[in-house]
Structure formats: C-alpha cells, structure tokens
Short mmCIF file of C-alpha atoms and ligand atoms in Angstrom, two decimals:
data_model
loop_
_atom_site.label_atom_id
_atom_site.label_comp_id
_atom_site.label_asym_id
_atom_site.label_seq_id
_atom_site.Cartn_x
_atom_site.Cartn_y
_atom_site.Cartn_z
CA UNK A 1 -9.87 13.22 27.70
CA UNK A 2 -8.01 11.26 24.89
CA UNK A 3 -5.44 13.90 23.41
CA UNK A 4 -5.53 15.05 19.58
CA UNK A 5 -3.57 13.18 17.03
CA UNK A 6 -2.21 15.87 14.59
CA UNK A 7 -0.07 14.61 11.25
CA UNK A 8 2.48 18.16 10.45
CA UNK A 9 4.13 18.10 7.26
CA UNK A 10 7.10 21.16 6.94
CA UNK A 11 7.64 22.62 3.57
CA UNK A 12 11.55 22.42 2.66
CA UNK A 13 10.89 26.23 3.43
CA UNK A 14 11.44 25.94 7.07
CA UNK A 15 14.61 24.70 6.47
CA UNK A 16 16.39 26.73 3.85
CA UNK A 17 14.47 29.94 3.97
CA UNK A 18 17.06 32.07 1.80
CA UNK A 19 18.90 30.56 -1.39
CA UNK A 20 22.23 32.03 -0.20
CA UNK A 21 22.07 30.22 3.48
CA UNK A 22 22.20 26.41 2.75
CA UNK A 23 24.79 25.18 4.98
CA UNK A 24 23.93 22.74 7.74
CA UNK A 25 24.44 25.19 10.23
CA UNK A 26 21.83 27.67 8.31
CA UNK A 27 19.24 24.75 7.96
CA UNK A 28 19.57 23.78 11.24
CA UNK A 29 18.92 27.60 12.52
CA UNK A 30 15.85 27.45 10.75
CA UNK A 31 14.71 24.26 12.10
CA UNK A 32 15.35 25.40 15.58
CA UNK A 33 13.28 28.07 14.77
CA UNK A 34 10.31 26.03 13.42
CA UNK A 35 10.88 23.84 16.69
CA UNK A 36 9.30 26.59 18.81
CA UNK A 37 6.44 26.67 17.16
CA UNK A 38 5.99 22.90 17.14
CA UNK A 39 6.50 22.97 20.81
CA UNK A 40 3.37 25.08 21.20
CA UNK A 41 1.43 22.44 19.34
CA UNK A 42 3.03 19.98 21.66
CA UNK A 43 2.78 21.97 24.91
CA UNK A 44 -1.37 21.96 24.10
CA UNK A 45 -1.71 19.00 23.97
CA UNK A 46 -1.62 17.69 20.72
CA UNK A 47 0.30 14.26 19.85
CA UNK A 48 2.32 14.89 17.16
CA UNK A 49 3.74 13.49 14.08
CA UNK A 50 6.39 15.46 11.69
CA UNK A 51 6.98 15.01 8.37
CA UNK A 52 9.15 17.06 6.24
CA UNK A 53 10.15 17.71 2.47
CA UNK A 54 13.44 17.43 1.47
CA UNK A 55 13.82 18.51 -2.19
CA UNK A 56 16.58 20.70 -2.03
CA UNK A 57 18.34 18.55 0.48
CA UNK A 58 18.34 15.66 -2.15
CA UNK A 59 19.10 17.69 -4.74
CA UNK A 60 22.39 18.53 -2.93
CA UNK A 61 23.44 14.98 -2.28
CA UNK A 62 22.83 14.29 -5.52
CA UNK A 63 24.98 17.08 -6.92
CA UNK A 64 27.91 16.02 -4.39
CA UNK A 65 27.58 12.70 -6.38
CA UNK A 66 27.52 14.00 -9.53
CA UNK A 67 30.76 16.69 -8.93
CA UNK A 68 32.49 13.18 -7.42
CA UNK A 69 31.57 11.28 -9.90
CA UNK A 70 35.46 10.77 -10.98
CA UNK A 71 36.13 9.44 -7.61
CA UNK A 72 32.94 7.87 -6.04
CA UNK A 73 30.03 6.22 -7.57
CA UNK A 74 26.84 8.22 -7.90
CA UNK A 75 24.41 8.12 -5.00
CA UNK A 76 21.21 6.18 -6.28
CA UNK A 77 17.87 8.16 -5.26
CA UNK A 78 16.72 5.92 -2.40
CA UNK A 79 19.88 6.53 -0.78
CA UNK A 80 19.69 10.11 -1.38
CA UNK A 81 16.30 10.08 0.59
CA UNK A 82 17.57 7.87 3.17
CA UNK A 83 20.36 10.22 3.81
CA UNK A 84 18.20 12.94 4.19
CA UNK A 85 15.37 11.38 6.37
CA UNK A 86 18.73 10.73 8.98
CA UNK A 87 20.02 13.98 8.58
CA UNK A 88 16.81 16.35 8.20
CA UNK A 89 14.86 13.90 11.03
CA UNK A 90 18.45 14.57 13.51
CA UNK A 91 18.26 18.12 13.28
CA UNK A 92 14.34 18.07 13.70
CA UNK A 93 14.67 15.73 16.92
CA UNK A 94 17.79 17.94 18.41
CA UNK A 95 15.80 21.02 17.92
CA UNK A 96 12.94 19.68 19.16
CA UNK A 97 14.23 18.46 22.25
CA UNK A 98 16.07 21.29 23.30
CA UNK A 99 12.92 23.41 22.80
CA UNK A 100 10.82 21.34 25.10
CA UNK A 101 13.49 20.81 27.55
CA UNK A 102 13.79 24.46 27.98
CA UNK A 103 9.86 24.86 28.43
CA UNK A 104 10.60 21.79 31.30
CA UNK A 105 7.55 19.47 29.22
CA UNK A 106 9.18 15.71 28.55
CA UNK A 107 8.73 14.23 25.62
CA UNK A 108 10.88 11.29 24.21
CA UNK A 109 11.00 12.20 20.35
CA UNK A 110 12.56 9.78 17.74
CA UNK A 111 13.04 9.98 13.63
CA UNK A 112 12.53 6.71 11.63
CA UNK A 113 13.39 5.78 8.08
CA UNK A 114 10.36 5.36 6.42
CA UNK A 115 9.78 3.58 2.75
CA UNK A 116 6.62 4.35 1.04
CA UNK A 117 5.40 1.41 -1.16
CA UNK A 118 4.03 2.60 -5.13
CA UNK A 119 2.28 0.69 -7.33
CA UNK A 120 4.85 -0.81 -10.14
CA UNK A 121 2.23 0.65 -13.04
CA UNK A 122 2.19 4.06 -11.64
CA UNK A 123 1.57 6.20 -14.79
CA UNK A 124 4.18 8.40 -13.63
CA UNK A 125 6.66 5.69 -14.24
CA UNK A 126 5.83 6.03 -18.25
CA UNK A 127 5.94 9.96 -18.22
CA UNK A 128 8.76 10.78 -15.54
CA UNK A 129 8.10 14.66 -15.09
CA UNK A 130 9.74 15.43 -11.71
CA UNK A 131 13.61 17.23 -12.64
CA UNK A 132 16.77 16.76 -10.69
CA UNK A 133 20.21 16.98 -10.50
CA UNK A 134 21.67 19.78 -12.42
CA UNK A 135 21.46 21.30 -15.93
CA UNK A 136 23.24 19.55 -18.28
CA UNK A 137 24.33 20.33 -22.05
CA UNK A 138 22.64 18.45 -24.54
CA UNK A 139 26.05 15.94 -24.81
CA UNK A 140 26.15 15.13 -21.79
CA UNK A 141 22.59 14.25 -21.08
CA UNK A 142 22.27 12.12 -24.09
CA UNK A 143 25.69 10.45 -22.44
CA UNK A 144 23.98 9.62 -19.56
CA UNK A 145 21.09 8.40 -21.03
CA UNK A 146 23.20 5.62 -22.39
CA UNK A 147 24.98 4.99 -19.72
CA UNK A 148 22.53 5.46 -16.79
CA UNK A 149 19.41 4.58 -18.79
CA UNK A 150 17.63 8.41 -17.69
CA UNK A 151 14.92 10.36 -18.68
CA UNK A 152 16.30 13.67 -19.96
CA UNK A 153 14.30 16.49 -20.69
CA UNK A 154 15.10 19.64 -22.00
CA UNK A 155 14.30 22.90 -19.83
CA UNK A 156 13.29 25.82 -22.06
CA UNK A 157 16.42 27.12 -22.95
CA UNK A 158 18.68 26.34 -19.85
CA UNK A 159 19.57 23.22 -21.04
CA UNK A 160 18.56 19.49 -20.51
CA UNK A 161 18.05 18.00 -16.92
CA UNK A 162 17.65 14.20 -15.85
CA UNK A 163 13.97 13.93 -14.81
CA UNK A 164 12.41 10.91 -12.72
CA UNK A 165 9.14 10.14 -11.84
CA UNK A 166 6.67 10.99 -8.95
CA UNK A 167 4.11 8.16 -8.14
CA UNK A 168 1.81 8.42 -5.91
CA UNK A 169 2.00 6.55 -2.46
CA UNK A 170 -0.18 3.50 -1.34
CA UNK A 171 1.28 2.33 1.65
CA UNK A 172 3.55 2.88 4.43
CA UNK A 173 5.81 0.36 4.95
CA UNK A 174 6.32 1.56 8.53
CA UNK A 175 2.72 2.09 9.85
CA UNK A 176 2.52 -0.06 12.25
CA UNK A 177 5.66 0.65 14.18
CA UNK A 178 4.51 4.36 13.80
CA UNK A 179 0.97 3.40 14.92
CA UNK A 180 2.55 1.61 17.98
CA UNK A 181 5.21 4.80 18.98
CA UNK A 182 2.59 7.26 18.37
CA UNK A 183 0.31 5.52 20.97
CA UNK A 184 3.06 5.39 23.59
CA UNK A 185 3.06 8.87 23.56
CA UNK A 186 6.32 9.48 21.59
CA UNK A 187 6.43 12.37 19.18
CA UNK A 188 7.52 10.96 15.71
CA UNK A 189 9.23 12.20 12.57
CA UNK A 190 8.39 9.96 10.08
CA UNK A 191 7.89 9.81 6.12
CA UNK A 192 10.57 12.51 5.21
CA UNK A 193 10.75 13.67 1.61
CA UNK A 194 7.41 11.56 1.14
CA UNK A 195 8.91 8.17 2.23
CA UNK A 196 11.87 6.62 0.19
CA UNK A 197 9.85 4.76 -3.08
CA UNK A 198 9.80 1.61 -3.16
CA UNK A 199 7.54 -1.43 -5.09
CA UNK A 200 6.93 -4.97 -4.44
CA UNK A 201 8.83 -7.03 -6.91
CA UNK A 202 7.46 -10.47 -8.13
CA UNK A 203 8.51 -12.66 -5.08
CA UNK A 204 7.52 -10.04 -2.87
CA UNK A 205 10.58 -8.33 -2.00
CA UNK A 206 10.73 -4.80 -1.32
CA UNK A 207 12.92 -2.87 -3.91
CA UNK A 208 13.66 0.70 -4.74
CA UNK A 209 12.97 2.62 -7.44
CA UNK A 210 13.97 5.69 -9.12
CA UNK A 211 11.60 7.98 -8.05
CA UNK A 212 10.24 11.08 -5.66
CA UNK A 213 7.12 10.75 -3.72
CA UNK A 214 5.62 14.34 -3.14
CA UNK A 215 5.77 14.95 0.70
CA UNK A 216 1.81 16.18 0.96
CA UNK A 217 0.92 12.90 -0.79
CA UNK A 218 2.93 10.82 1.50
CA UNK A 219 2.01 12.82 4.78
CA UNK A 220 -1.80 12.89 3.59
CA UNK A 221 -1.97 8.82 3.06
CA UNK A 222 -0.17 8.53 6.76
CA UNK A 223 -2.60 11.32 8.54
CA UNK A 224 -5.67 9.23 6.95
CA UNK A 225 -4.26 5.65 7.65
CA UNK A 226 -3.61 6.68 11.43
CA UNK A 227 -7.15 8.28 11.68
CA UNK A 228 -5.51 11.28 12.73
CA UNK A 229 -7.81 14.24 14.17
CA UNK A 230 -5.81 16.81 11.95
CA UNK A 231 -3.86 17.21 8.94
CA UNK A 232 -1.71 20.40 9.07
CA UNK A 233 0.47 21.66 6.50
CA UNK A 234 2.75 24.20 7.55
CA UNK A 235 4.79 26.25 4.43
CA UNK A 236 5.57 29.45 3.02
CA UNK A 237 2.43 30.89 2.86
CA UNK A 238 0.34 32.06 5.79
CA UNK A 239 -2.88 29.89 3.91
CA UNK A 240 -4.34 29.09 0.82
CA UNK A 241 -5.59 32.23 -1.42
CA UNK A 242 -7.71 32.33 -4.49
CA UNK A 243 -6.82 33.87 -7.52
CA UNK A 244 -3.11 34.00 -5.74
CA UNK A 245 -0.63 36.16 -7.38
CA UNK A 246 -3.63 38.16 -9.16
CA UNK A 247 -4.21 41.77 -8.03
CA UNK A 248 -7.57 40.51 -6.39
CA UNK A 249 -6.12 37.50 -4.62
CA UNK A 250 -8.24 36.81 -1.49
CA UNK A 251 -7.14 34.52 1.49
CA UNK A 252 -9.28 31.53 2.13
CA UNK A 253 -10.25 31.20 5.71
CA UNK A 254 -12.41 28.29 6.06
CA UNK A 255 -13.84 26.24 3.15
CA UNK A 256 -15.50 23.02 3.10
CA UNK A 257 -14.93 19.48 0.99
CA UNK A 258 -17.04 20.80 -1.77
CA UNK A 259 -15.89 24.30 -1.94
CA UNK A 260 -12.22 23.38 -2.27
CA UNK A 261 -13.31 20.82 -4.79
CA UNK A 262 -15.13 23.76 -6.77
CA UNK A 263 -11.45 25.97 -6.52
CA UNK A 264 -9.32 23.58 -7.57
CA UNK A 265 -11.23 23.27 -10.65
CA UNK A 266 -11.36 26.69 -11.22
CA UNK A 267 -7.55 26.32 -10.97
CA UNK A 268 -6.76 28.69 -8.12
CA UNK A 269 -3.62 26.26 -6.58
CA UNK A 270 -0.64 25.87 -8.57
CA UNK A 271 0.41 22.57 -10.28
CA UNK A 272 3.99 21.68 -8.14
CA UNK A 273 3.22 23.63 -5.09
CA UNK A 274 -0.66 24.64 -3.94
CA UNK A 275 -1.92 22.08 -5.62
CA UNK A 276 -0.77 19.18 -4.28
CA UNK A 277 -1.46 20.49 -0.73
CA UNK A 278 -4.77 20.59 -1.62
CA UNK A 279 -5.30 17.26 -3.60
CA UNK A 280 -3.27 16.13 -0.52
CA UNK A 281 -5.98 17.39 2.26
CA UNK A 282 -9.35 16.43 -0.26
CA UNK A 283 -7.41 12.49 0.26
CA UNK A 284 -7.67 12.81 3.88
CA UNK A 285 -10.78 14.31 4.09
CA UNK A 286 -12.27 12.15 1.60
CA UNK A 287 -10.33 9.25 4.31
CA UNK A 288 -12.04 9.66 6.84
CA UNK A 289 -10.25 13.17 8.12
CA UNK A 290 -11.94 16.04 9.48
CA UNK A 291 -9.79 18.80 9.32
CA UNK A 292 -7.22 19.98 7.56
CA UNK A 293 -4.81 23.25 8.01
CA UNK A 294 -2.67 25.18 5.99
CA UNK A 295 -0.22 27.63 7.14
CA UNK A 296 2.76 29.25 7.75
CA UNK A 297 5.47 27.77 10.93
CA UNK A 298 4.30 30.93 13.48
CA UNK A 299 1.04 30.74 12.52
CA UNK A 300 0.75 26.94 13.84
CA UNK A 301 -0.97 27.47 17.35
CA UNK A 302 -3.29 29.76 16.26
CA UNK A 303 -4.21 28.05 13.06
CA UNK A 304 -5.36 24.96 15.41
CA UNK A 305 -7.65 26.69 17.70
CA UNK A 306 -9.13 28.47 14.13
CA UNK A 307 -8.07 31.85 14.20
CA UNK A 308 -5.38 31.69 11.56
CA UNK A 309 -4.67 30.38 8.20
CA UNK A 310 -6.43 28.35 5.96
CA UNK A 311 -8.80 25.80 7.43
CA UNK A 312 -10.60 22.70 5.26
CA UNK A 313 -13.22 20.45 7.22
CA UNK A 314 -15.39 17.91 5.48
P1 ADP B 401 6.52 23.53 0.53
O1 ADP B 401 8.01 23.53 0.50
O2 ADP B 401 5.97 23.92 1.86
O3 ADP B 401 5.88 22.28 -0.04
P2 ADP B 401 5.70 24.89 -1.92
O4 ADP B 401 6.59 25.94 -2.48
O5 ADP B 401 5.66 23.57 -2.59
O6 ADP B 401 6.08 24.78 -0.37
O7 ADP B 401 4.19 25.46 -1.84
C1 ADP B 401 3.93 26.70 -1.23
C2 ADP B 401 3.83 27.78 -2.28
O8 ADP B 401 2.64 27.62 -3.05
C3 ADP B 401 3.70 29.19 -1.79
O9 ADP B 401 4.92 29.77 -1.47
C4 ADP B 401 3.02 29.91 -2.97
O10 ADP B 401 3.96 30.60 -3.74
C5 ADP B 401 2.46 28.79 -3.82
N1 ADP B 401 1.04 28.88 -4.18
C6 ADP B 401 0.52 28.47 -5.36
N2 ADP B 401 -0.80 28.66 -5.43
C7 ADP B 401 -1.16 29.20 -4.24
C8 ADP B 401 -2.41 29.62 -3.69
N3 ADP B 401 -3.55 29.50 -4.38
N4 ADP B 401 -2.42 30.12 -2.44
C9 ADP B 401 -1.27 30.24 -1.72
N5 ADP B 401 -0.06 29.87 -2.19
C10 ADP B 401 0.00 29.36 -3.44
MG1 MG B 402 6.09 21.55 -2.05
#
C-alpha cells in the first residue's frame, strides 16, 4: 500500500515553551520532546516532512547583531533565517534520530536550507507590517532609518520598532530536491521560518530580500505543491475554537471547506496567529489537499487517525 505523505509545520512553541527558558539547551529539551511525538507519526507509517517557525529564534540573532553592532556588522535577515534553518533543522534531526533509534525503526533524516521565491510587487513590500528587532527610542529609529533605509513604526507607547514586510510565498526554490528525498523515503525538514525570501531580479538571479515569510504560508504552498495526503499544523493549542477567548468558546472538531470559510468571516481566528493557520489550510485544500489538522505536539497521533484536535477536509 503506498504510505501517507504528511507536510508538519511546528509552532516556535515547541521550541521555547516558557519566556524565561531560551537557551539552546532549553530549546533543544523541548524539541526532544516534540520528537516523540513525531516518531509516532513516523512509526505509523506516515512519510514525513517538518517544517518549523522560527520567530523568536531570528529575533535573537538579530538582537546579538544589534548589541554587536560596535564590533560586527549587523546580520542581514536572510542570513538570520539561514542561521536558524541550520541550527533549528540540527536540533530537529538530532532529536529525531535519537528518538527513532531508541524505538529500533531506521530512518535516514536530513535538514535543507530552503529559499522561498516572492513576487517583487508583493503588496506587503509597500506596507511592511511584520516588527522585529527590539524597541527603540524615537532617535534612534529615525537614525536608522537614514542609515539602514527601515521601516519604523511606532508601538503604542513602548516605543518605535523596525518593521519589515511579510509576502506571501509562490515557489519553493528547493522542490524538486525535496520531491526527490521525500520519495526515497528520507524524512525531511525543510522550509524553516517559511523559507528564507527571496525574488527573481531582472536577469534572473535569485536575490534576497528584507522580509519574513509566515511559516503556515510557506508549509501550506509546499504540502499542496507535493500533493501531500495531509497538512498538519501542530501549536499551542489543542485545535481551532470559535469564539476563542470568549466565555462560550467551543472547540471545532471537524469542519468542512465551506464551514471554515463561513468562520473566518465571522472572524473567529486571530489576525497573526489562528488566522493564518487557517488561510494556510483553505490554500491547500483549495490545492488540491484533502485534509488538514490542527493541534497541539501530544495530540499528533491521535489527531491523524481523527480522534483529536481540529480536523478540515474539503
Ligand atoms: P505557532 O507558533 O504555532 O504559529 P501562534 O501563536 O502563531 O502559534 O498561533 C497559535 C495561537 O493562536 C494559540 O496559542 C491561540 O492563542 C491563538 N488563537 C487565536 N485564535 C484562535 C482560535 N480561534 N482558536 C484557537 N487558538 C486561537
Ligand atoms: Mg504563528
């Protein structure tokens, strides 16, 4: 029987899951322990491919930069996300590895750099809205926006912060290599942080821009261009719930292309963090995708076989 192909993007929750534990060592205990619960989706059978967030981990590079800055030259975004696919996509692959080797199930697992191509008129390039980097007073921001040419925006009341934008993803730069690994039976970990942006510039070239891709975009456009059987989203949440964060909030079990069509209007998903999950999942199901997940790491097994979390099917 041909196996499942299953596309898993990990909120940046799975690897910081408390604000005061951010060191390596703390991220990497909390990969480990979302590895377990990948391995289940491995050891049944599914063929997997991981992609993660990485908003805080960027953030953090880019903050080394910026408290270096008398020393070192700043860390341009690409690099930032390069950086992190290595670092994030290492301690994914380690943990993974170790997991499976434990349960005695082989599986060669690999991370790859991945770019994700935008379109040059992306309207998000004219109104960058995504912030980063720290808070800065209003000096210093209008310094740097001389010197560095950013968008600054101010951020009610705790002062101004560089802000960059977030198109949306068209291509994978990668797919094919991913196509090809994927059908050899290697686990992947591909697209971190939403693939590092880049467009084509007027000879063709490939060049990077200033930018963040949202991961659920990315993973959503490489789940549908692979034609793969399932598009899980694992985060914070144990699903999707309407009217969340009302008294009456109710979790969504199973819901259908129109139905989630019909919430989102309503505006039951939050813009930044819901939302884009689901706009993500309507892409892939409007792709060619039949089902799509949401929920939390331990939830992941029995999410698949439908008796957890939030499932979305055309
Ligand atoms: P990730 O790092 O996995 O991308 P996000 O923080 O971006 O996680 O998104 C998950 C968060 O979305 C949840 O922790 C929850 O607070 C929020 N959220 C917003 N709207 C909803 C909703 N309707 N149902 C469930 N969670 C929601
Ligand atoms: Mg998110």
């Amino acid at each position: 029987m041909k196996s499942s192909l299953a596309v898993v993007a990990i909120g940046g929750n799975s690897l910081i899951k408390d604000k005061t534990k951010i060191a390596m060592h703390d991220q990497y205990e909390a990969v480990k322990e979302t590895a377990v619960y990948i391995a289940d989706l491995i050891e049944n059978g599914l063929d997997l491919i991981i992609t993660h967030g990485n908003g805080p981990q960027v953030g953090f590079i880019y903050r080394r930069g910026e408290l270096a800055q008398h020393e070192l030259p700043l860390v341009p975004l690409d690099i930032c996300g390069a950086d992190t696919q290595g670092a994030i996509g290492y301690m994914i692959e380690k943990a993974l590895l170790n997991e499976l080797r434990k349960r005695g199930v082989k599986k060669e697992i690999c991370a790859l750099v991945t770019m994700a191509l935008v379109d040059r008129d992306d309207p998000s390039f004219k109104n960058p809205t995504k912030p980063i980097g720290s808070f800065l007073s209003r000096e210093e921001a209008l310094a740097n926006k001389e010197k560095y040419g950013w968008d600054v925006v101010e951020d009610a009341g705790r002062g101004f912060r560089r802000v960059v934008p977030s198109p949306i993803p068209r291509e994978i730069i990668e797919l094919d290599v991913i196509r090809t690994l994927v059908e050899k039976g290697y686990v992947l970990i591909a697209t971190g942080g939403g693939g590092i942006p880049v467009v084509r510039n007027d000879s063709g070239d490939l060049e990077a821009v200033e930018a963040v891709i949202d991961k659920d975009r990315a993973s959503s456009l490489l789940a549908t261009k692979l034609g793969a059987d399932i598009f899980i989203i694992s985060t914070s949440v144990d699903g999707a719930y309407l009217n969340f964060g009302e008294k009456d909030q109710t979790p969504l079990g199973r819901a259908n292309l129109s139905d989630i069509r019909k919430y989102l209007e309503e505006g039951h998903f939050k813009p930044g963090s819901m939302k884009p999950k689901i706009e993500s999942i309507i892409e892939f199901l409007e792709g060619g995708g039949s089902r799509a997940i949401i929920t939390s790491p331990e939830n992941l097994l029995e999410a698949v076989k439908g008796e957890s979390g939030t499932t979305i099917v055309k």
